[in-house]
mmCIF file of C-alpha atoms in Angstrom:
data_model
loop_
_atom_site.group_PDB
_atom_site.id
_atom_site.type_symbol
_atom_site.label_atom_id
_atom_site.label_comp_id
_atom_site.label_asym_id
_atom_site.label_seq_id
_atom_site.Cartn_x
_atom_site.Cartn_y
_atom_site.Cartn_z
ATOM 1 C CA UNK A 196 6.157 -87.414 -14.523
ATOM 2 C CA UNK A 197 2.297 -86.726 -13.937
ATOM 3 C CA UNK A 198 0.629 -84.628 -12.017
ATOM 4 C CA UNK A 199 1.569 -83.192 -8.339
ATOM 5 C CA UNK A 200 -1.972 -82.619 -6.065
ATOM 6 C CA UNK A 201 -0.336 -81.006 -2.381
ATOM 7 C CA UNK A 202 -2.748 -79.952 0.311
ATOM 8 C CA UNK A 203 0.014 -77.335 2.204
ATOM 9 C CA UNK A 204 2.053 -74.984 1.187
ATOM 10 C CA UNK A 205 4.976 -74.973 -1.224
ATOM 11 C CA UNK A 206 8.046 -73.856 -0.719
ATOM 12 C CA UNK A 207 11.311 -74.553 -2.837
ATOM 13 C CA UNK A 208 14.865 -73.166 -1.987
ATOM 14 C CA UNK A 209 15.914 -72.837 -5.372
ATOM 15 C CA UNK A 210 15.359 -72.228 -8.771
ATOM 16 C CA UNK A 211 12.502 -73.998 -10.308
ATOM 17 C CA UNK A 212 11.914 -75.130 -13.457
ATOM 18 C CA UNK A 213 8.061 -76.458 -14.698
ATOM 19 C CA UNK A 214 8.065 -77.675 -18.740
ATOM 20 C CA UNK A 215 5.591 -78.356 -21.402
ATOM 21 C CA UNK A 216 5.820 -80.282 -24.398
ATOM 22 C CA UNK A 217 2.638 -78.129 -26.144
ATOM 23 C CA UNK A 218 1.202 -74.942 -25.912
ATOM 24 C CA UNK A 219 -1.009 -75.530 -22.228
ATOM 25 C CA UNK A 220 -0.690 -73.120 -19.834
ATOM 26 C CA UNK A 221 2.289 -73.501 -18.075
ATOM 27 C CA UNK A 222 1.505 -72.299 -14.642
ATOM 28 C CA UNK A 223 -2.555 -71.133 -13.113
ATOM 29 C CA UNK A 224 -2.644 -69.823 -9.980
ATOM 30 C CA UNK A 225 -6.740 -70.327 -9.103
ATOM 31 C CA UNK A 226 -8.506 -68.770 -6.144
ATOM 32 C CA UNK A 227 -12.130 -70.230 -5.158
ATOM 33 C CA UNK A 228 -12.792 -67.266 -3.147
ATOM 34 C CA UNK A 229 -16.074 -65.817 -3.620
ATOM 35 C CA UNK A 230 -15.807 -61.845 -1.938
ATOM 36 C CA UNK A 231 -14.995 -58.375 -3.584
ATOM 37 C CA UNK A 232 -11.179 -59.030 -2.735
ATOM 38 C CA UNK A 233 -8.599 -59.867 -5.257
ATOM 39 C CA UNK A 234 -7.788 -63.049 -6.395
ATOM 40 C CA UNK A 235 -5.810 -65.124 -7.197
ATOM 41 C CA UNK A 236 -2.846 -62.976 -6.813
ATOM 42 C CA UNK A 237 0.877 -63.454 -7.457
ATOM 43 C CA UNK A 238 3.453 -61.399 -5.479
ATOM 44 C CA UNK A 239 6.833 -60.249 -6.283
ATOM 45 C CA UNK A 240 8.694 -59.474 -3.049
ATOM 46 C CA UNK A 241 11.830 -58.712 -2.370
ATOM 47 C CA UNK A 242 12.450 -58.931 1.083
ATOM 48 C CA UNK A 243 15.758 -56.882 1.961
ATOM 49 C CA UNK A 244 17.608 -56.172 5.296
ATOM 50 C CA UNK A 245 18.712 -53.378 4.105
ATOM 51 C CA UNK A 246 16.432 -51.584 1.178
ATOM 52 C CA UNK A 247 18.104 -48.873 -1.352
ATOM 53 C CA UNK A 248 17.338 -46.390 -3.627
ATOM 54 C CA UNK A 249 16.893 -48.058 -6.732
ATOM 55 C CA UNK A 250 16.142 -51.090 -5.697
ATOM 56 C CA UNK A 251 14.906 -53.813 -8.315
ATOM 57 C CA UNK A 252 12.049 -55.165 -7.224
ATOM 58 C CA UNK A 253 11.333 -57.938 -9.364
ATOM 59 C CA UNK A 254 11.595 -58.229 -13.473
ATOM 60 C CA UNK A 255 9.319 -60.551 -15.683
ATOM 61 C CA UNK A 256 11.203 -61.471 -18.572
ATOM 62 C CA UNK A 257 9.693 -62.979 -22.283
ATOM 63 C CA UNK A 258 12.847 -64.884 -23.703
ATOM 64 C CA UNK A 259 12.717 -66.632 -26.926
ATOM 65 C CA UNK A 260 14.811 -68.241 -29.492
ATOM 66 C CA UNK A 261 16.533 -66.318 -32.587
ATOM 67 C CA UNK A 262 17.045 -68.198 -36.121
ATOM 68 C CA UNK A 263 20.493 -69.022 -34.954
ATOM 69 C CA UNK A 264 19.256 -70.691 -32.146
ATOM 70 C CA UNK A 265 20.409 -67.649 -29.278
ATOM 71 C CA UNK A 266 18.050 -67.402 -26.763
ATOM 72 C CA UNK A 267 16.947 -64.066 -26.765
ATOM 73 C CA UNK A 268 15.185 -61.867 -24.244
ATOM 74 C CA UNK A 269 12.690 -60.017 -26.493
ATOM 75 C CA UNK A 270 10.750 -58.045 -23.990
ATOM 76 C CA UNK A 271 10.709 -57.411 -20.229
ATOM 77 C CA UNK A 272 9.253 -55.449 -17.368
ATOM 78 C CA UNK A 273 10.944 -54.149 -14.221
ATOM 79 C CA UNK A 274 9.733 -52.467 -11.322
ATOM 80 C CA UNK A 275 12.487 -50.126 -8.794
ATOM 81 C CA UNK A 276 11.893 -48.564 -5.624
ATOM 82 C CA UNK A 277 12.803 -44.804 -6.163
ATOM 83 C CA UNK A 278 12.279 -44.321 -2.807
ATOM 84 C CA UNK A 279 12.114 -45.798 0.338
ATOM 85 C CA UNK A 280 11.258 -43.462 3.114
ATOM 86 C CA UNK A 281 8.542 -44.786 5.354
ATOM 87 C CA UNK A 282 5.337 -43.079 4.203
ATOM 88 C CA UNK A 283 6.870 -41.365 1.162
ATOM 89 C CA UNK A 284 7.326 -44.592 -0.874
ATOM 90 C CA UNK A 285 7.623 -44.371 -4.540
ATOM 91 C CA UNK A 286 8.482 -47.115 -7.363
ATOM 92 C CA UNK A 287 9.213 -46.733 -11.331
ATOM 93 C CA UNK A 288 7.605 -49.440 -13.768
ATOM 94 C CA UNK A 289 9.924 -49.801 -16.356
ATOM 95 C CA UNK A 290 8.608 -51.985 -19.957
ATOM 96 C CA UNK A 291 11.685 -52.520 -22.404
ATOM 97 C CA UNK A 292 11.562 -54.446 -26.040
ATOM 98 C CA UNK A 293 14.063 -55.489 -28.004
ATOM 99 C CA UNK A 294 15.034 -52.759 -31.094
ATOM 100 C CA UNK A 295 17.132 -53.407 -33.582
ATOM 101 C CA UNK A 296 18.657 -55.603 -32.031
ATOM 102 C CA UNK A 297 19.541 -54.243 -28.798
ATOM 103 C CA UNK A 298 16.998 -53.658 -25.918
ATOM 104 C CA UNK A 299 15.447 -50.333 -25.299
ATOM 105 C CA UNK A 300 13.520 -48.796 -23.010
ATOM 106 C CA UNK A 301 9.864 -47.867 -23.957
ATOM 107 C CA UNK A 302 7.354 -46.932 -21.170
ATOM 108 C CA UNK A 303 8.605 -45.434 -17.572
ATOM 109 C CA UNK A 304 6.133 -44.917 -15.335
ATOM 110 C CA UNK A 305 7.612 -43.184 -11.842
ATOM 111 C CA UNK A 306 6.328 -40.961 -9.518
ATOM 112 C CA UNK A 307 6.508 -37.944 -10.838
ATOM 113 C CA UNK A 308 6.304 -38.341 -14.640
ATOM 114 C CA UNK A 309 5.515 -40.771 -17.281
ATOM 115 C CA UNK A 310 7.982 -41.124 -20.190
ATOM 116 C CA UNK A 311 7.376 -42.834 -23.242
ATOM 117 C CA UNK A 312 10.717 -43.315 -25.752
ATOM 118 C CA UNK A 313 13.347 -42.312 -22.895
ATOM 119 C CA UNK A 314 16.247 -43.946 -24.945
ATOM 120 C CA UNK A 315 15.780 -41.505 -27.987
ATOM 121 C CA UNK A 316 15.692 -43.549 -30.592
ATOM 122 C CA UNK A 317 13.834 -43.104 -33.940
ATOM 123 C CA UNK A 318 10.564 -44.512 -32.498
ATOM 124 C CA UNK A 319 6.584 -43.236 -33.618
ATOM 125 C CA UNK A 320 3.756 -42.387 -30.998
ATOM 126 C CA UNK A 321 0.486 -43.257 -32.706
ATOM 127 C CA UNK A 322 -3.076 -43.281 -31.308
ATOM 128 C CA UNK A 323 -6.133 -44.303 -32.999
ATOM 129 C CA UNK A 324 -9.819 -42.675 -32.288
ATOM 130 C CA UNK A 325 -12.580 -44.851 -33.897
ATOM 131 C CA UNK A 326 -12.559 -42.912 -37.202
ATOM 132 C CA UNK A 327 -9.036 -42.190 -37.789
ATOM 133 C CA UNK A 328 -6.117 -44.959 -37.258
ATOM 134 C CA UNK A 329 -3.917 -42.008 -36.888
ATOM 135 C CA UNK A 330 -5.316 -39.236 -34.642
ATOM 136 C CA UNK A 331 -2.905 -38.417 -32.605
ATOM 137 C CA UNK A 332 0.596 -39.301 -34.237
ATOM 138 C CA UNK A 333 4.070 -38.249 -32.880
ATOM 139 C CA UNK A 334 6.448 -38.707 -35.919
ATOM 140 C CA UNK A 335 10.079 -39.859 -34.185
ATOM 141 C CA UNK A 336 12.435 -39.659 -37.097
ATOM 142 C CA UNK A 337 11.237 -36.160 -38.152
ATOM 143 C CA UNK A 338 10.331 -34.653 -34.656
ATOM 144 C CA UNK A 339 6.824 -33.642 -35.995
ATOM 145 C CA UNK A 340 3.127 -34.414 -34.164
ATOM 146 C CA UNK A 341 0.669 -34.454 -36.840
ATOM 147 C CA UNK A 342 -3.483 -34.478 -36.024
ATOM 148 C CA UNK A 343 -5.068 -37.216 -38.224
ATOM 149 C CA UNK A 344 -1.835 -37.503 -40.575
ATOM 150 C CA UNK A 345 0.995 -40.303 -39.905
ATOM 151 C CA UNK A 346 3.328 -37.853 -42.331
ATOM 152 C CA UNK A 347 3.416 -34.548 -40.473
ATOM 153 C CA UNK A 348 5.650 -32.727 -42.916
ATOM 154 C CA UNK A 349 7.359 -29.532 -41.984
ATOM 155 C CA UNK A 350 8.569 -26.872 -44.299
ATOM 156 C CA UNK A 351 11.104 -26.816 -41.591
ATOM 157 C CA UNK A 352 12.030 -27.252 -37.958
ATOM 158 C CA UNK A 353 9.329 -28.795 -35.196
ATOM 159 C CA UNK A 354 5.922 -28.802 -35.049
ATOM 160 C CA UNK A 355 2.253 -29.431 -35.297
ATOM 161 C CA UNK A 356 0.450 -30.618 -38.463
ATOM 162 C CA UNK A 357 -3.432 -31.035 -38.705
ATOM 163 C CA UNK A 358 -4.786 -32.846 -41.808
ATOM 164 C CA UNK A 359 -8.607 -32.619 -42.214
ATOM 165 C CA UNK A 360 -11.300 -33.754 -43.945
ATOM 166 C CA UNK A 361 -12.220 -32.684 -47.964
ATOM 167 C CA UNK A 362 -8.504 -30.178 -47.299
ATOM 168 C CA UNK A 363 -10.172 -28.723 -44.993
ATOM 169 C CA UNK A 364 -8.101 -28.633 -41.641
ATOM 170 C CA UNK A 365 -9.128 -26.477 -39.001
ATOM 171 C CA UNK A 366 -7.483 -25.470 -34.977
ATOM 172 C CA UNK A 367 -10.144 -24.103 -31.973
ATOM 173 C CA UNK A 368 -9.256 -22.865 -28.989
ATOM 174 C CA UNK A 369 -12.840 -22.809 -27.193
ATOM 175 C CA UNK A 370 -13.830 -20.679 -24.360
ATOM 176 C CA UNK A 371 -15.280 -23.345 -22.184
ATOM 177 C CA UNK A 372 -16.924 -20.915 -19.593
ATOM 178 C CA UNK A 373 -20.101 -20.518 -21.592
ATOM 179 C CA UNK A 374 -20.191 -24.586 -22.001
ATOM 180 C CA UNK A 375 -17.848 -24.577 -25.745
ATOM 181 C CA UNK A 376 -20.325 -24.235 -28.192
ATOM 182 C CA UNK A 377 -19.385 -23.815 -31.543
ATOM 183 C CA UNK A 378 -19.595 -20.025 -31.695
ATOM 184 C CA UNK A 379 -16.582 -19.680 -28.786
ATOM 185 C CA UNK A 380 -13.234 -18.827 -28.859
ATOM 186 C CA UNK A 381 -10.257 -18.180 -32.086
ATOM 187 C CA UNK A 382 -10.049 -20.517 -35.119
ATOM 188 C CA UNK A 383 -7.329 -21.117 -37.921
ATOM 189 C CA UNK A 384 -8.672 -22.791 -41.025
ATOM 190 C CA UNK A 385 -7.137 -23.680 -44.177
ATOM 191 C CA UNK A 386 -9.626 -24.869 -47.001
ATOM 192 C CA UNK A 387 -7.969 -25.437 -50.541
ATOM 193 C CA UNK A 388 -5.700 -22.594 -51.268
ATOM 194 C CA UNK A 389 -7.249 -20.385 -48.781
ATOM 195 C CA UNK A 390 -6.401 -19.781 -44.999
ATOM 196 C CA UNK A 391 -8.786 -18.001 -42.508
ATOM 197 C CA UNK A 392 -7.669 -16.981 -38.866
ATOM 198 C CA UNK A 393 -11.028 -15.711 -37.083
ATOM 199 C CA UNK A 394 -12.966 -14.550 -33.718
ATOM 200 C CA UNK A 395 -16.403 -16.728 -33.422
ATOM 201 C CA UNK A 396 -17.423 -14.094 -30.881
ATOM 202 C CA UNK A 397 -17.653 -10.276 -31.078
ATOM 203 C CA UNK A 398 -14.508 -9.820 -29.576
ATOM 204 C CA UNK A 399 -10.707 -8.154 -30.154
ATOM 205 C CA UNK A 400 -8.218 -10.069 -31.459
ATOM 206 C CA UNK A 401 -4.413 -8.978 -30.635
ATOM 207 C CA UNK A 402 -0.835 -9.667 -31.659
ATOM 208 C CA UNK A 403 1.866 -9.246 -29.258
ATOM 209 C CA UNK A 404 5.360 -9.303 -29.353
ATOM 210 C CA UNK A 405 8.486 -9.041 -27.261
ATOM 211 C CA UNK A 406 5.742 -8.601 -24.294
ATOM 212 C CA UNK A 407 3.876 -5.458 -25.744
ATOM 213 C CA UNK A 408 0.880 -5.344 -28.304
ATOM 214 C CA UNK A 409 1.130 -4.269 -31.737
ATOM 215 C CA UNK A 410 -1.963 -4.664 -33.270
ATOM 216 C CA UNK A 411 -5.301 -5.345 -32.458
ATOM 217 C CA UNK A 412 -8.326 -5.820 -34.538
ATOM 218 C CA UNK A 413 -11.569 -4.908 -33.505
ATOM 219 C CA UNK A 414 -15.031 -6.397 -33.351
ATOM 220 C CA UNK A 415 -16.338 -3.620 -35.825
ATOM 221 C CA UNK A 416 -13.740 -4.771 -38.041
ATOM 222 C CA UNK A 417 -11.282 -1.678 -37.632
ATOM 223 C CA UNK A 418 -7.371 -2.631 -37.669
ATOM 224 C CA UNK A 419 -5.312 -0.399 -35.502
ATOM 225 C CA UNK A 420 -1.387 -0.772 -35.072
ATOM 226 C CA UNK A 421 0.830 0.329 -32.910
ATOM 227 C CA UNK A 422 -2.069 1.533 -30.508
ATOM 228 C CA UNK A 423 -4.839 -0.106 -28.510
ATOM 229 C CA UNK A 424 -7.631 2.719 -28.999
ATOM 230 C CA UNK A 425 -9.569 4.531 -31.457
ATOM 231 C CA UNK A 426 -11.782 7.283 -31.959
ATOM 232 C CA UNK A 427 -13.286 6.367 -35.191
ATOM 233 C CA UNK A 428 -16.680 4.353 -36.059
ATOM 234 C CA UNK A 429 -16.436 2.902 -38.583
ATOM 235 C CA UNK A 430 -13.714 0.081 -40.437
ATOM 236 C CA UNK A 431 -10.550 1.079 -41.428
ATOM 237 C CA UNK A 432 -7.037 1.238 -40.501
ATOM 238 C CA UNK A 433 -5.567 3.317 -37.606
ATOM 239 C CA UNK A 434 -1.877 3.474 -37.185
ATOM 240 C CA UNK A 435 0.046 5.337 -34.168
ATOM 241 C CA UNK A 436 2.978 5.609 -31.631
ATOM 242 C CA UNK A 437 4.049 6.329 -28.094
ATOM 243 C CA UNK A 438 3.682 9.946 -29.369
ATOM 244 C CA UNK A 439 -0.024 9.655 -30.806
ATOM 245 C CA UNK A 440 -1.848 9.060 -34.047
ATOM 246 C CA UNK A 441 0.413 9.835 -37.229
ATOM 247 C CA UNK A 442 -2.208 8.680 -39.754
ATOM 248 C CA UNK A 443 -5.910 7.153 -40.503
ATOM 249 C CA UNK A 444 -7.344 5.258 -43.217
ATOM 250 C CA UNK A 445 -10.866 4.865 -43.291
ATOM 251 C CA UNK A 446 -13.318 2.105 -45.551
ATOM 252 C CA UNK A 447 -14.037 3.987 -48.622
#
């Protein structure tokens, strides 16, 4: 009924039980170790004859009462062994909460991959920068991503959605070999009503499809389709085929 002071080791055979009346930590494990080393540590082991794929390691459970008085296990984390080939070990950290009503599985971290949401159910992603509470924000029920938005609307289908400042929203791709200043690489901007799709450099900018180019617009601000050279100077429009030009429109 008080407290329990042993000098050795403990060691019980069976299942343990330590209670509280008030909200005092239940259990410390202390180290007075002073060195670079871990401590205190607590260690999950399960100690098999005969280890398997799959293997549960160990599982930390939070359990709680419901308002009808069912205890409940609200949360818990489980570890596997995915494999168990001497020197090609690998394990799977597994964190599930309860949903609706029924537990579901939330984070999986294995070897190979990290999933986030693996039971499919109508679940958001959301990270926060220090400006924006919704910079990154992956929209489960409408399977949308929106960029500083948590309402990524789509006309229709999947896809991206980037909300900016003053309606301005704006997409880089930077060209990082010359250290991605702001004068690098292919931008799409909508501002207002208006939408701009630009080169920051003096370069070509081409469309492609079904593997071959189509168009291609020029530094000097010529457009050509359906070819890939020119022989003019100055802006305008050049339009050809396999065959060769079939017409030219020049700037006025």
């Amino acid at each position: 009924t008080g407290n329990l002071t042993i000098a050795g080791a403990l060691s019980a055979a069976a299942a343990s039980t330590i209670t509280v009346t008030d909200n005092s930590d239940t259990l410390t494990l202390k180290s007075t170790d002073a060195d670079e080393n871990s401590g205190p540590r607590l260690s999950l082991t399960r100690d098999s004859a005969n280890p398997a794929v799959n293997d549960f390691m160990g599982l930390i459970a939070f359990n709680g009462d419901d308002n009808a008085g069912n205890v409940t296990r609200y949360a818990y984390a489980v570890a596997q062994a995915t494999n168990v080939t001497n020197g090609s070990e690998e394990g799977k950290f597994i964190i599930h909460t309860m949903v609706g009503g029924t537990e579901r599985q939330r984070i999986s971290i294995a070897g190979a991959e990290t999933i986030f949401n693996e039971d499919s159910i109508d679940l958001d992603f959301r990270v926060e920068s220090d400006g924006d509470a919704n910079m990154l924000f992956v929209d489960g029920g409408n399977n949308a991503v929106g960029i500083a938005t948590n309402s990524p609307l789509l006309a229709s289908g999947r896809g991206i959605v980037v909300h900016g400042a003053a309606s301005v929203a704006r997409v880089e791709l930077r060209n990082n070999t010359s250290g991605g200043a702001a004068t690098d690489g292919m931008f799409l901007t909508y501002s207002g009503n208006d939408a701009f799709v630009g080169n920051r450099e003096a370069g070509t900018i081409q469309f492609w499809n079904n593997g071959s180019e189509r168009a291609r617009i020029l530094s000097s601000g010529e457009l050509l389709i359906g070819k890939s050279v020119t022989t003019f100077t100055t802006s305008g429009i050049t339009f050809g085929n396999t065959t060769g030009e079939i017409a030219a429109v020049t700037a006025a």
